[in-house]
CSV table of N, CA and C in Angstrom, one decimal:
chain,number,residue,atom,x,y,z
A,1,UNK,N,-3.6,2.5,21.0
A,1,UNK,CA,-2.4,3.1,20.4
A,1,UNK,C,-2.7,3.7,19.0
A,2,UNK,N,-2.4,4.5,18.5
A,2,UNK,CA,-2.1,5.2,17.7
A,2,UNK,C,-1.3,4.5,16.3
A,3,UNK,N,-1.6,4.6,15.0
A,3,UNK,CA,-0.7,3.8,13.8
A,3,UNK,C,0.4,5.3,13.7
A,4,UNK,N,1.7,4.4,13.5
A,4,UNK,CA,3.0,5.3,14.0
A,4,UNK,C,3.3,5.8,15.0
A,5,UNK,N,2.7,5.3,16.1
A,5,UNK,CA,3.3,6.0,17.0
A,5,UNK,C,4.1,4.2,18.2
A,6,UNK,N,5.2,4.3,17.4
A,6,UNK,CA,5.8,3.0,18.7
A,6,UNK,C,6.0,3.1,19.8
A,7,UNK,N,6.6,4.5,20.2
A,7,UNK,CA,6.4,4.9,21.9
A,7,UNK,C,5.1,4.2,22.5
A,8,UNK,N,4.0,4.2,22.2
A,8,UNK,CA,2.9,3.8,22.8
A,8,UNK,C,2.9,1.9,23.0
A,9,UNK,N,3.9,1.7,22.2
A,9,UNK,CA,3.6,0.0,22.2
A,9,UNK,C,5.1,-0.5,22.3
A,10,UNK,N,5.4,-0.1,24.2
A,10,UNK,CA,6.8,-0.7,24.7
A,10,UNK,C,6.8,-2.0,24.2
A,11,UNK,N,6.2,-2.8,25.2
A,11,UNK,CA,6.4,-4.5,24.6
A,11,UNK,C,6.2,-4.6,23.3
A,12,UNK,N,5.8,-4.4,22.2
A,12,UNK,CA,5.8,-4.9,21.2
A,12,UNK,C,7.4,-3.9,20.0
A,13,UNK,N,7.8,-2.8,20.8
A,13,UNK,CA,9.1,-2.9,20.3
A,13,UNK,C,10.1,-3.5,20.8
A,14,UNK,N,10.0,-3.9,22.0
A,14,UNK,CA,11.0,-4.3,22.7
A,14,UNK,C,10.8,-5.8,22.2
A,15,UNK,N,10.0,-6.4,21.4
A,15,UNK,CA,10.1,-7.7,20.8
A,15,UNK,C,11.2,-7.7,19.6
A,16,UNK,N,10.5,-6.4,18.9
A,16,UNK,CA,10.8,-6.4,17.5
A,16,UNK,C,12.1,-6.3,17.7
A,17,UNK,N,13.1,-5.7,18.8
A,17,UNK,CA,14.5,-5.5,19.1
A,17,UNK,C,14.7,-6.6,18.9
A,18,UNK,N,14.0,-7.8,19.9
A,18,UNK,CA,14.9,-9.3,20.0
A,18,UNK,C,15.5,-9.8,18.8
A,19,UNK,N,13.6,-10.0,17.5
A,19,UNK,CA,14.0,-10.5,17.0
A,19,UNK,C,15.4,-9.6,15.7
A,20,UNK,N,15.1,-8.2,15.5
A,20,UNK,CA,16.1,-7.6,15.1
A,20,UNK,C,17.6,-8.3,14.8
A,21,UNK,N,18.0,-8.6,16.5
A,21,UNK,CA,18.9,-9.2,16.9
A,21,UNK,C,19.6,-10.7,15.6
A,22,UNK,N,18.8,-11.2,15.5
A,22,UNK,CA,19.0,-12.2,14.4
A,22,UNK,C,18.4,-12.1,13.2
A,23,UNK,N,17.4,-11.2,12.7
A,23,UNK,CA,16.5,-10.6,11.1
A,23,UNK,C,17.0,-10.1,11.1
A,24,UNK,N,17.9,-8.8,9.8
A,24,UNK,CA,17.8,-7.6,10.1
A,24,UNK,C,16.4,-7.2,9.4
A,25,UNK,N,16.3,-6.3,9.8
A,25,UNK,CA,14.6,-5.3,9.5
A,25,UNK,C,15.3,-4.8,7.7
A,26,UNK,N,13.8,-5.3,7.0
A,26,UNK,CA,13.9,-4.8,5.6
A,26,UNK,C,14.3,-6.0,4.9
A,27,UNK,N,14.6,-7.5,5.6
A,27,UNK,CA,15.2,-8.6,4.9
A,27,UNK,C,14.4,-9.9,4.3
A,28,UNK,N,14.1,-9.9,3.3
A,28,UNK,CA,13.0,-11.2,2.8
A,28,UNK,C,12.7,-12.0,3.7
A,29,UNK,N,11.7,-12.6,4.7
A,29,UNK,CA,11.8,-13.4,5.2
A,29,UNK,C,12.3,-14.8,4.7
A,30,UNK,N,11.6,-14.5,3.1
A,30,UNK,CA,11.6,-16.0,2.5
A,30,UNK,C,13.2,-16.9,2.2
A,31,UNK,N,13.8,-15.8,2.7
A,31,UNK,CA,15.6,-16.4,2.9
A,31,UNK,C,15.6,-17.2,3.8
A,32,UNK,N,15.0,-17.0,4.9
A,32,UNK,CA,15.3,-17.8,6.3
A,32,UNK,C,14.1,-19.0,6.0
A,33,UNK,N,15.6,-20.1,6.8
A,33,UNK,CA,14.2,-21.8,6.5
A,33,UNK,C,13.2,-21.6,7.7
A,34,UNK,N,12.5,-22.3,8.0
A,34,UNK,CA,11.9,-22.5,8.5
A,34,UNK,C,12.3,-23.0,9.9
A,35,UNK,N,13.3,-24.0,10.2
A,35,UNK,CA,14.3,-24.1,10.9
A,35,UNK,C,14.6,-22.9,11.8
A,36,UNK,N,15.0,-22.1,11.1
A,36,UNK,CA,16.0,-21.0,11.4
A,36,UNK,C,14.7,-19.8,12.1
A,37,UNK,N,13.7,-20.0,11.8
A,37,UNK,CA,12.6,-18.9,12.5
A,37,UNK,C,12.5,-19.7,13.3
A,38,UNK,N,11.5,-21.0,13.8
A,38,UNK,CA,11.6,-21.8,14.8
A,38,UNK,C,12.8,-21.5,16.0
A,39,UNK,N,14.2,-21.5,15.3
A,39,UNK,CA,15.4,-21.6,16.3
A,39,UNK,C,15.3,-20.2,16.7
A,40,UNK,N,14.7,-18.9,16.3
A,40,UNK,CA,15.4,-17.7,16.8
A,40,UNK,C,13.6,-17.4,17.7
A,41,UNK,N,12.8,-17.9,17.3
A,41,UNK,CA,11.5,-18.5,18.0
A,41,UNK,C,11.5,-18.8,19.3
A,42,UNK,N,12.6,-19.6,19.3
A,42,UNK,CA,12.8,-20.4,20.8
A,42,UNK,C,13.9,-19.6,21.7
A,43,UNK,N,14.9,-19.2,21.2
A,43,UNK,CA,15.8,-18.7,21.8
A,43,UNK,C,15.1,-16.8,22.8
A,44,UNK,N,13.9,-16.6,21.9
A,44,UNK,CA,13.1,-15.5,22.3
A,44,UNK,C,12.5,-15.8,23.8
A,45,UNK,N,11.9,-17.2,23.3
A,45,UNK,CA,11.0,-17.3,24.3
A,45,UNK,C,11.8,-17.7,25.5
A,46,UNK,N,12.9,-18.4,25.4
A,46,UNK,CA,13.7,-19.0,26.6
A,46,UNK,C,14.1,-17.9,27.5
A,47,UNK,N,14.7,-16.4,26.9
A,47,UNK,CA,14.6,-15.6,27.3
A,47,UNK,C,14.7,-15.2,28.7
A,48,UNK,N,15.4,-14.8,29.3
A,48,UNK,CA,14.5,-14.6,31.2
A,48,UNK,C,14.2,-13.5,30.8
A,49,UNK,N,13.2,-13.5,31.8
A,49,UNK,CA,12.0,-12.1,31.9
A,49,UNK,C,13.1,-10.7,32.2
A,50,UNK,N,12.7,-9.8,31.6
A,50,UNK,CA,13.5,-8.4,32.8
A,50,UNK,C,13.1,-8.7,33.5
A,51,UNK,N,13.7,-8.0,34.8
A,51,UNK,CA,13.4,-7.6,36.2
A,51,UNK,C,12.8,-6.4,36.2
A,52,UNK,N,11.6,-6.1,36.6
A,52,UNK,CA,10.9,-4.8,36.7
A,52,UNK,C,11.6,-3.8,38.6
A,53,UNK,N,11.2,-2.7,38.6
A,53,UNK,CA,11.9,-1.9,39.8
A,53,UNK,C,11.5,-2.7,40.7
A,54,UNK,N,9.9,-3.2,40.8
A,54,UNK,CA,9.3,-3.9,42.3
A,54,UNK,C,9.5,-5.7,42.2
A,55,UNK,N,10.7,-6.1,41.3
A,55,UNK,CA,10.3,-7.3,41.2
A,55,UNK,C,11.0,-7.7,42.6
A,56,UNK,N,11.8,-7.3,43.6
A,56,UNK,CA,12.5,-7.8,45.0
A,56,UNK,C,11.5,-7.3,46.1
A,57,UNK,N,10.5,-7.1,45.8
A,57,UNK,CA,9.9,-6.3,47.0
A,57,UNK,C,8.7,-6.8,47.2
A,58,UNK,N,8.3,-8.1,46.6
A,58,UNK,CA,7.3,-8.9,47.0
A,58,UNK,C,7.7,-10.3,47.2
């Protein structure tokens, strides 16, 4: 991949979305306890997977 180019790195924006979801982007980390990354940590990983187009076809 290319530096600046995020089209090239689906999965790793499509992380940065999750965590987005509870960071906003641009925000000190050092606000958030430690707690609170662990909890938004876990709630990522619990996650269900997408379904990709062929995931019913095997």
């Amino acid at each position: 991949a290319h530096p600046y180019s995020s089209w090239e790195r689906g999965v790793n924006e499509y992380t940065n979305g999750l965590i987005r979801q509870y960071i906003l982007k641009g925000t000190d980390l050092e606000v958030y306890t430690d707690d609170f990354i662990k909890l938004v940590q876990n709630k990522i990983n619990r996650r269900r997977e997408r379904k990709t187009l062929l995931s019913d076809t095997f």
